[in-house]
PDB file of C-alpha atoms in Angstrom:
ATOM      1  CA  MET A   1      19.521 -10.006   4.764  1.00  0.00           C
ATOM      2  CA  LYS A   2      16.293 -11.916   4.236  1.00  0.00           C
ATOM      3  CA  PHE A   3      13.072 -10.274   3.037  1.00  0.00           C
ATOM      4  CA  TYR A   4       9.444 -11.282   3.466  1.00  0.00           C
ATOM      5  CA  VAL A   5       6.099 -10.446   1.886  1.00  0.00           C
ATOM      6  CA  VAL A   6       3.602  -9.398   4.566  1.00  0.00           C
ATOM      7  CA  GLU A   7       0.242 -11.090   4.023  1.00  0.00           C
ATOM      8  CA  GLU A   8      -3.194 -11.161   5.623  1.00  0.00           C
ATOM      9  CA  ASP A   9      -3.615 -13.885   8.250  1.00  0.00           C
ATOM     10  CA  ILE A  10      -7.106 -15.372   8.253  1.00  0.00           C
ATOM     11  CA  SER A  11      -6.277 -18.451  10.317  1.00  0.00           C
ATOM     12  CA  PRO A  12      -7.943 -18.916  13.742  1.00  0.00           C
ATOM     13  CA  PRO A  13      -8.353 -16.947  15.933  1.00  0.00           C
ATOM     14  CA  TYR A  14      -8.182 -14.044  13.475  1.00  0.00           C
ATOM     15  CA  THR A  15     -11.768 -13.652  12.324  1.00  0.00           C
ATOM     16  CA  GLY A  16     -11.594  -9.877  11.921  1.00  0.00           C
ATOM     17  CA  ASP A  17     -13.105  -8.282   8.831  1.00  0.00           C
ATOM     18  CA  ILE A  18     -13.123  -4.666   7.664  1.00  0.00           C
ATOM     19  CA  ASP A  19     -15.440  -3.317   5.000  1.00  0.00           C
ATOM     20  CA  GLY A  20     -13.914   0.018   4.152  1.00  0.00           C
ATOM     21  CA  THR A  21     -12.201   2.303   1.668  1.00  0.00           C
ATOM     22  CA  HIS A  22      -9.979   5.351   1.806  1.00  0.00           C
ATOM     23  CA  LYS A  23     -11.660   8.748   1.760  1.00  0.00           C
ATOM     24  CA  TRP A  24     -10.481   9.925  -1.649  1.00  0.00           C
ATOM     25  CA  ALA A  25      -8.941   8.372  -4.757  1.00  0.00           C
ATOM     26  CA  LEU A  26      -7.657   9.514  -8.119  1.00  0.00           C
ATOM     27  CA  PRO A  27     -10.493   8.691 -10.556  1.00  0.00           C
ATOM     28  CA  GLY A  28     -10.273   6.646 -13.701  1.00  0.00           C
ATOM     29  CA  ARG A  29      -9.283   8.303 -16.972  1.00  0.00           C
ATOM     30  CA  GLU A  30     -10.733   7.986 -20.412  1.00  0.00           C
ATOM     31  CA  LEU A  31      -9.117   5.112 -22.239  1.00  0.00           C
ATOM     32  CA  CYS A  32      -5.980   5.823 -24.234  1.00  0.00           C
ATOM     33  CA  PRO A  33      -6.790   5.889 -27.985  1.00  0.00           C
ATOM     34  CA  THR A  34      -3.685   3.800 -28.725  1.00  0.00           C
ATOM     35  CA  CYS A  35      -3.476   1.085 -26.045  1.00  0.00           C
ATOM     36  CA  HIS A  36      -7.034   1.437 -24.693  1.00  0.00           C
ATOM     37  CA  ALA A  37      -5.774   1.459 -21.104  1.00  0.00           C
ATOM     38  CA  GLY A  38      -6.772   3.790 -18.297  1.00  0.00           C
ATOM     39  CA  GLY A  39      -3.503   3.209 -16.473  1.00  0.00           C
ATOM     40  CA  GLY A  40      -5.109   2.602 -13.085  1.00  0.00           C
ATOM     41  CA  ILE A  41      -3.964   0.411 -10.181  1.00  0.00           C
ATOM     42  CA  GLY A  42      -5.407  -0.855  -6.917  1.00  0.00           C
ATOM     43  CA  GLY A  43      -3.964  -1.380  -3.466  1.00  0.00           C
ATOM     44  CA  LEU A  44      -1.783   1.733  -3.238  1.00  0.00           C
ATOM     45  CA  ASN A  45      -2.890   4.257  -0.617  1.00  0.00           C
ATOM     46  CA  TYR A  46      -1.441   7.248   1.205  1.00  0.00           C
ATOM     47  CA  PRO A  47      -3.537   7.381   4.405  1.00  0.00           C
ATOM     48  CA  CYS A  48      -1.740  10.378   5.938  1.00  0.00           C
ATOM     49  CA  VAL A  49      -2.424  12.628   2.938  1.00  0.00           C
ATOM     50  CA  ASP A  50      -5.209  15.071   3.823  1.00  0.00           C
ATOM     51  CA  LEU A  51      -6.870  16.640   0.783  1.00  0.00           C
ATOM     52  CA  SER A  52      -9.664  18.413   2.680  1.00  0.00           C
ATOM     53  CA  ALA A  53      -8.175  21.833   1.847  1.00  0.00           C
ATOM     54  CA  LEU A  54      -9.066  21.362  -1.838  1.00  0.00           C
ATOM     55  CA  PRO A  55     -12.269  22.970  -3.178  1.00  0.00           C
ATOM     56  CA  ALA A  56     -15.497  20.997  -2.719  1.00  0.00           C
ATOM     57  CA  ARG A  57     -15.842  20.501  -6.485  1.00  0.00           C
ATOM     58  CA  GLU A  58     -12.448  18.800  -6.680  1.00  0.00           C
ATOM     59  CA  LEU A  59     -13.163  16.624  -3.635  1.00  0.00           C
ATOM     60  CA  GLU A  60     -16.396  15.489  -5.254  1.00  0.00           C
ATOM     61  CA  THR A  61     -14.434  14.335  -8.295  1.00  0.00           C
ATOM     62  CA  LEU A  62     -11.963  12.557  -5.992  1.00  0.00           C
ATOM     63  CA  SER A  63     -14.879  10.741  -4.367  1.00  0.00           C
ATOM     64  CA  GLY A  64     -16.307   9.473  -7.653  1.00  0.00           C
ATOM     65  CA  PRO A  65     -15.278   6.558  -9.888  1.00  0.00           C
ATOM     66  CA  GLY A  66     -14.767   8.512 -13.127  1.00  0.00           C
ATOM     67  CA  PRO A  67     -13.748   8.151 -15.858  1.00  0.00           C
ATOM     68  CA  ILE A  68     -12.761  11.723 -16.574  1.00  0.00           C
ATOM     69  CA  ALA A  69     -11.034  13.258 -19.595  1.00  0.00           C
ATOM     70  CA  ARG A  70      -7.276  12.778 -19.612  1.00  0.00           C
ATOM     71  CA  ALA A  71      -6.666  16.553 -19.659  1.00  0.00           C
ATOM     72  CA  GLU A  72      -8.972  16.954 -16.646  1.00  0.00           C
ATOM     73  CA  PHE A  73      -7.110  14.150 -14.878  1.00  0.00           C
ATOM     74  CA  GLU A  74      -3.781  15.934 -15.383  1.00  0.00           C
ATOM     75  CA  ARG A  75      -5.282  19.148 -13.984  1.00  0.00           C
ATOM     76  CA  LEU A  76      -6.559  17.256 -10.932  1.00  0.00           C
ATOM     77  CA  LEU A  77      -3.168  15.607 -10.536  1.00  0.00           C
ATOM     78  CA  ASP A  78      -1.486  19.023 -10.340  1.00  0.00           C
ATOM     79  CA  LEU A  79      -3.805  19.914  -7.450  1.00  0.00           C
ATOM     80  CA  VAL A  80      -3.128  16.695  -5.536  1.00  0.00           C
ATOM     81  CA  ARG A  81       0.639  16.450  -6.079  1.00  0.00           C
ATOM     82  CA  PRO A  82       1.660  19.142  -3.508  1.00  0.00           C
ATOM     83  CA  PHE A  83      -0.091  17.163  -0.745  1.00  0.00           C
ATOM     84  CA  ALA A  84       1.557  13.835  -1.627  1.00  0.00           C
ATOM     85  CA  PRO A  85       4.885  12.654  -0.165  1.00  0.00           C
ATOM     86  CA  PRO A  86       8.056  12.758  -2.297  1.00  0.00           C
ATOM     87  CA  GLY A  87       8.262   9.815  -4.661  1.00  0.00           C
ATOM     88  CA  ALA A  88       4.529   9.074  -4.509  1.00  0.00           C
ATOM     89  CA  TRP A  89       3.158   7.138  -7.466  1.00  0.00           C
ATOM     90  CA  LEU A  90       0.092   9.097  -8.584  1.00  0.00           C
ATOM     91  CA  VAL A  91      -2.127   7.235 -11.053  1.00  0.00           C
ATOM     92  CA  SER A  92      -5.807   6.315 -11.278  1.00  0.00           C
ATOM     93  CA  GLY A  93      -6.953   4.259  -8.303  1.00  0.00           C
ATOM     94  CA  VAL A  94      -4.444   5.594  -5.754  1.00  0.00           C
ATOM     95  CA  GLY A  95      -6.221   6.368  -2.468  1.00  0.00           C
ATOM     96  CA  PHE A  96      -5.739   9.142   0.097  1.00  0.00           C
ATOM     97  CA  GLY A  97      -6.958   9.854   3.602  1.00  0.00           C
ATOM     98  CA  ALA A  98      -8.068   7.615   6.430  1.00  0.00           C
ATOM     99  CA  LEU A  99      -9.472   4.148   5.890  1.00  0.00           C
ATOM    100  CA  SER A 100     -13.165   4.427   6.753  1.00  0.00           C
ATOM    101  CA  GLY A 101     -15.936   1.864   7.105  1.00  0.00           C
ATOM    102  CA  LYS A 102     -17.131  -0.902   9.434  1.00  0.00           C
ATOM    103  CA  GLY A 103     -15.320  -3.741  11.157  1.00  0.00           C
ATOM    104  CA  SER A 104     -16.142  -6.825  13.188  1.00  0.00           C
ATOM    105  CA  GLY A 105     -14.512  -9.971  14.562  1.00  0.00           C
ATOM    106  CA  HIS A 106     -11.245 -10.668  16.342  1.00  0.00           C
ATOM    107  CA  PHE A 107      -8.043  -8.905  15.250  1.00  0.00           C
ATOM    108  CA  GLY A 108      -4.414  -9.364  16.173  1.00  0.00           C
ATOM    109  CA  GLN A 109      -1.895  -6.596  16.839  1.00  0.00           C
ATOM    110  CA  LEU A 110      -1.173  -6.337  13.108  1.00  0.00           C
ATOM    111  CA  VAL A 111      -3.515  -6.450  10.133  1.00  0.00           C
ATOM    112  CA  ALA A 112      -2.397  -6.739   6.518  1.00  0.00           C
ATOM    113  CA  PHE A 113      -5.673  -5.385   5.122  1.00  0.00           C
ATOM    114  CA  TYR A 114      -6.227  -7.304   1.871  1.00  0.00           C
ATOM    115  CA  SER A 115      -2.415  -7.800   1.999  1.00  0.00           C
ATOM    116  CA  THR A 116      -2.041  -4.233   0.670  1.00  0.00           C
ATOM    117  CA  ASP A 117      -2.362  -1.936   3.727  1.00  0.00           C
ATOM    118  CA  LEU A 118      -0.542  -2.323   7.047  1.00  0.00           C
ATOM    119  CA  LEU A 119      -2.643  -1.614  10.147  1.00  0.00           C
ATOM    120  CA  VAL A 120      -1.027  -1.674  13.598  1.00  0.00           C
ATOM    121  CA  ARG A 121      -2.572  -1.241  17.031  1.00  0.00           C
ATOM    122  CA  GLY A 122      -1.280   1.822  18.831  1.00  0.00           C
ATOM    123  CA  GLU A 123       0.515  -0.068  21.605  1.00  0.00           C
ATOM    124  CA  ALA A 124       2.125  -2.438  19.092  1.00  0.00           C
ATOM    125  CA  LEU A 125       3.341   0.472  16.983  1.00  0.00           C
ATOM    126  CA  VAL A 126       5.052   1.968  20.029  1.00  0.00           C
ATOM    127  CA  LYS A 127       6.818  -1.346  20.720  1.00  0.00           C
ATOM    128  CA  LEU A 128       7.993  -1.718  17.128  1.00  0.00           C
ATOM    129  CA  ARG A 129       9.353   1.820  17.079  1.00  0.00           C
ATOM    130  CA  GLU A 130      11.107   1.248  20.422  1.00  0.00           C
ATOM    131  CA  ALA A 131      12.693  -1.848  18.853  1.00  0.00           C
ATOM    132  CA  GLY A 132      14.473   0.516  16.461  1.00  0.00           C
ATOM    133  CA  LEU A 133      12.616  -0.483  13.295  1.00  0.00           C
ATOM    134  CA  ASN A 134      12.520   2.006  10.447  1.00  0.00           C
ATOM    135  CA  GLY A 135       9.646   2.663   8.058  1.00  0.00           C
ATOM    136  CA  LEU A 136       6.957   3.204  10.684  1.00  0.00           C
ATOM    137  CA  GLU A 137       7.409   6.946  11.132  1.00  0.00           C
ATOM    138  CA  HIS A 138       4.197   7.957   9.356  1.00  0.00           C
ATOM    139  CA  ALA A 139       0.989   6.371  10.635  1.00  0.00           C
ATOM    140  CA  CYS A 140      -2.547   7.759  10.951  1.00  0.00           C
ATOM    141  CA  PRO A 141      -5.655   6.583  12.820  1.00  0.00           C
ATOM    142  CA  ILE A 142      -8.245   4.741  10.767  1.00  0.00           C
ATOM    143  CA  HIS A 143     -11.931   5.727  10.904  1.00  0.00           C
ATOM    144  CA  VAL A 144     -13.531   2.296  11.152  1.00  0.00           C
ATOM    145  CA  ARG A 145     -16.506   1.589  13.424  1.00  0.00           C
ATOM    146  CA  PHE A 146     -16.023  -1.767  15.147  1.00  0.00           C
ATOM    147  CA  ARG A 147     -18.782  -3.837  16.694  1.00  0.00           C
ATOM    148  CA  GLY A 148     -18.630  -4.878  20.316  1.00  0.00           C
ATOM    149  CA  LYS A 149     -17.064  -3.525  23.471  1.00  0.00           C
ATOM    150  CA  SER A 150     -13.477  -2.243  23.636  1.00  0.00           C
ATOM    151  CA  PRO A 151     -13.005  -1.742  19.892  1.00  0.00           C
ATOM    152  CA  PRO A 152      -9.391  -1.944  18.665  1.00  0.00           C
ATOM    153  CA  GLU A 153      -7.556   1.297  17.929  1.00  0.00           C
ATOM    154  CA  PHE A 154      -5.577   0.866  14.731  1.00  0.00           C
ATOM    155  CA  LEU A 155      -3.290   3.184  12.812  1.00  0.00           C
ATOM    156  CA  GLU A 156      -2.433   2.664   9.172  1.00  0.00           C
ATOM    157  CA  VAL A 157       1.231   2.955   8.274  1.00  0.00           C
ATOM    158  CA  GLN A 158       1.995   5.091   5.244  1.00  0.00           C
ATOM    159  CA  LEU A 159       4.601   2.952   3.517  1.00  0.00           C
ATOM    160  CA  GLU A 160       7.313   4.326   1.274  1.00  0.00           C
ATOM    161  CA  LEU A 161       7.622   2.953  -2.242  1.00  0.00           C
ATOM    162  CA  HIS A 162      11.009   1.340  -2.921  1.00  0.00           C
ATOM    163  CA  GLY A 163      12.693  -1.351  -4.983  1.00  0.00           C
ATOM    164  CA  HIS A 164      11.279  -3.429  -7.797  1.00  0.00           C
ATOM    165  CA  PRO A 165      10.906  -7.058  -8.893  1.00  0.00           C
ATOM    166  CA  HIS A 166      13.852  -8.800 -10.547  1.00  0.00           C
ATOM    167  CA  ARG A 167      13.889  -8.929 -14.345  1.00  0.00           C
ATOM    168  CA  ASP A 168      13.922 -12.732 -14.182  1.00  0.00           C
ATOM    169  CA  CYS A 169      10.303 -12.737 -12.985  1.00  0.00           C
ATOM    170  CA  VAL A 170       8.989 -10.409 -15.697  1.00  0.00           C
ATOM    171  CA  SER A 171       6.581 -12.376 -17.872  1.00  0.00           C
ATOM    172  CA  PRO A 172       7.234 -12.544 -21.642  1.00  0.00           C
ATOM    173  CA  LYS A 173       3.592 -11.476 -21.988  1.00  0.00           C
ATOM    174  CA  SER A 174       4.565  -7.986 -20.774  1.00  0.00           C
ATOM    175  CA  LYS A 175       4.270  -5.165 -23.278  1.00  0.00           C
ATOM    176  CA  PRO A 176       6.522  -2.129 -23.898  1.00  0.00           C
ATOM    177  CA  PRO A 177       5.386   1.363 -22.829  1.00  0.00           C
ATOM    178  CA  CYS A 178       2.555   2.837 -24.894  1.00  0.00           C
ATOM    179  CA  PRO A 179       3.955   5.554 -27.223  1.00  0.00           C
ATOM    180  CA  THR A 180       0.917   7.758 -26.542  1.00  0.00           C
ATOM    181  CA  CYS A 181       0.276   7.563 -22.769  1.00  0.00           C
ATOM    182  CA  GLY A 182       3.376   5.743 -21.514  1.00  0.00           C
ATOM    183  CA  TYR A 183       1.404   2.988 -19.759  1.00  0.00           C
ATOM    184  CA  GLU A 184       3.498  -0.149 -19.177  1.00  0.00           C
ATOM    185  CA  ASP A 185       1.621  -3.438 -19.144  1.00  0.00           C
ATOM    186  CA  ILE A 186       4.155  -5.338 -17.026  1.00  0.00           C
ATOM    187  CA  ARG A 187       3.198  -8.806 -15.835  1.00  0.00           C
ATOM    188  CA  TYR A 188       5.123 -10.886 -13.331  1.00  0.00           C
ATOM    189  CA  LEU A 189       5.674 -14.581 -12.882  1.00  0.00           C
ATOM    190  CA  THR A 190       5.168 -16.214  -9.487  1.00  0.00           C
ATOM    191  CA  PRO A 191       6.756 -16.487  -7.058  1.00  0.00           C
ATOM    192  CA  ILE A 192       7.980 -12.900  -7.130  1.00  0.00           C
ATOM    193  CA  ILE A 193      11.746 -12.312  -6.956  1.00  0.00           C
ATOM    194  CA  LEU A 194      13.254  -9.059  -5.689  1.00  0.00           C
ATOM    195  CA  GLU A 195      16.031  -7.071  -7.343  1.00  0.00           C
ATOM    196  CA  ALA A 196      18.471  -7.037  -4.392  1.00  0.00           C
ATOM    197  CA  ALA A 197      20.375  -3.943  -5.541  1.00  0.00           C
ATOM    198  CA  SER A 198      17.146  -1.902  -5.641  1.00  0.00           C
ATOM    199  CA  LEU A 199      16.056  -2.610  -2.059  1.00  0.00           C
ATOM    200  CA  PRO A 200      16.447   0.110   0.596  1.00  0.00           C
ATOM    201  CA  GLU A 201      18.995  -0.487   3.328  1.00  0.00           C
ATOM    202  CA  HIS A 202      17.465   2.113   5.665  1.00  0.00           C
ATOM    203  CA  LEU A 203      13.934   0.642   5.951  1.00  0.00           C
ATOM    204  CA  ASP A 204      12.568  -2.445   7.687  1.00  0.00           C
ATOM    205  CA  VAL A 205       9.131  -2.255   6.065  1.00  0.00           C
ATOM    206  CA  PHE A 206       8.156  -0.666   2.755  1.00  0.00           C
ATOM    207  CA  ARG A 207       6.030  -1.177  -0.327  1.00  0.00           C
ATOM    208  CA  LEU A 208       7.586  -2.781  -3.389  1.00  0.00           C
ATOM    209  CA  GLY A 209       7.536  -0.523  -6.441  1.00  0.00           C
ATOM    210  CA  LYS A 210       5.429  -1.701  -9.421  1.00  0.00           C
ATOM    211  CA  HIS A 211       4.262  -4.888  -7.699  1.00  0.00           C
ATOM    212  CA  LEU A 212       3.057  -3.108  -4.500  1.00  0.00           C
ATOM    213  CA  ASP A 213       3.604  -5.989  -2.050  1.00  0.00           C
ATOM    214  CA  ILE A 214       4.326  -5.008   1.557  1.00  0.00           C
ATOM    215  CA  ILE A 215       7.942  -6.067   2.143  1.00  0.00           C
ATOM    216  CA  ALA A 216       9.477  -6.574   5.598  1.00  0.00           C
ATOM    217  CA  SER A 217      13.086  -7.100   6.538  1.00  0.00           C
ATOM    218  CA  GLU A 218      14.367  -9.991   8.632  1.00  0.00           C
ATOM    219  CA  ARG A 219      14.762  -7.519  11.503  1.00  0.00           C
ATOM    220  CA  PHE A 220      11.088  -6.610  11.294  1.00  0.00           C
ATOM    221  CA  VAL A 221       9.926 -10.239  11.294  1.00  0.00           C
ATOM    222  CA  GLU A 222      12.198 -11.144  14.209  1.00  0.00           C
ATOM    223  CA  ALA A 223      10.880  -8.184  16.227  1.00  0.00           C
ATOM    224  CA  VAL A 224       7.256  -9.135  15.552  1.00  0.00           C
ATOM    225  CA  LYS A 225       7.911 -12.703  16.719  1.00  0.00           C
ATOM    226  CA  ARG A 226       9.906 -11.586  19.770  1.00  0.00           C
ATOM    227  CA  LEU A 227       7.135  -9.182  20.804  1.00  0.00           C
ATOM    228  CA  GLU A 228       4.490 -11.849  20.065  1.00  0.00           C
ATOM    229  CA  LEU A 229       2.475  -9.567  17.788  1.00  0.00           C
ATOM    230  CA  GLY A 230       0.021 -11.720  15.875  1.00  0.00           C
ATOM    231  CA  GLY A 231      -2.363 -10.933  13.054  1.00  0.00           C
ATOM    232  CA  ALA A 232      -0.165 -10.991   9.946  1.00  0.00           C
ATOM    233  CA  LYS A 233       1.925 -13.699   8.327  1.00  0.00           C
ATOM    234  CA  PHE A 234       5.261 -13.522   6.538  1.00  0.00           C
ATOM    235  CA  ARG A 235       6.369 -15.362   3.409  1.00  0.00           C
ATOM    236  CA  GLU A 236      10.076 -15.343   2.626  1.00  0.00           C
ATOM    237  CA  VAL A 237      10.871 -14.054  -0.845  1.00  0.00           C
ATOM    238  CA  GLU A 238      14.058 -14.470  -2.842  1.00  0.00           C
ATOM    239  CA  ALA A 239      16.267 -11.467  -3.570  1.00  0.00           C
ATOM    240  CA  ARG A 240      19.026 -11.708  -6.140  1.00  0.00           C
TER     241      ARG A 240
END
């Protein structure tokens, strides 16, 4: 089985641009006294997680940049965790709720938003599901205002987190876990290599653990080409 990284396609005619963010996000934490890290990441979002049932005070904190005290962060994390899917990675910077903002230009049937979030037009999502592809079960409408007539109707797929990069592409500049906060400063060499034994056999599209790339199976790529769904590009990646 071959695997591919799904990337944003900005070649003609795809001129589409979205200026937007997800509704809520876990705020930054005060820096660790030992490693001086906040432990945050970017590019990991759970668009189908609705936190609107939380008290207004908590939602205000989830709408701000932080940093907040580490004890306060852990308290906030306990409030958010019941709403998150099993296996969710919950650290500073992780977003929740619909992608909101403004958009303009020409889009294809797929959009790899900043190569971190997978957006699919409604009719394309139906076709991909009918093709028997797995990993597209959870998708939610985005709240982006598009310019022009007949604006596109996109849904964002909530990708599961699976697998990890191969040890051969871990940079020697990586550092062991911090003894105080547990933060791992792992750096990877390029091109990325996948640990074949860690990859899910039941999914055709997912998010790679730790590195957070969107990964698609050969079946997914073949279906996209057969259905002539443009807007994203695929780069084959080695798995060993």
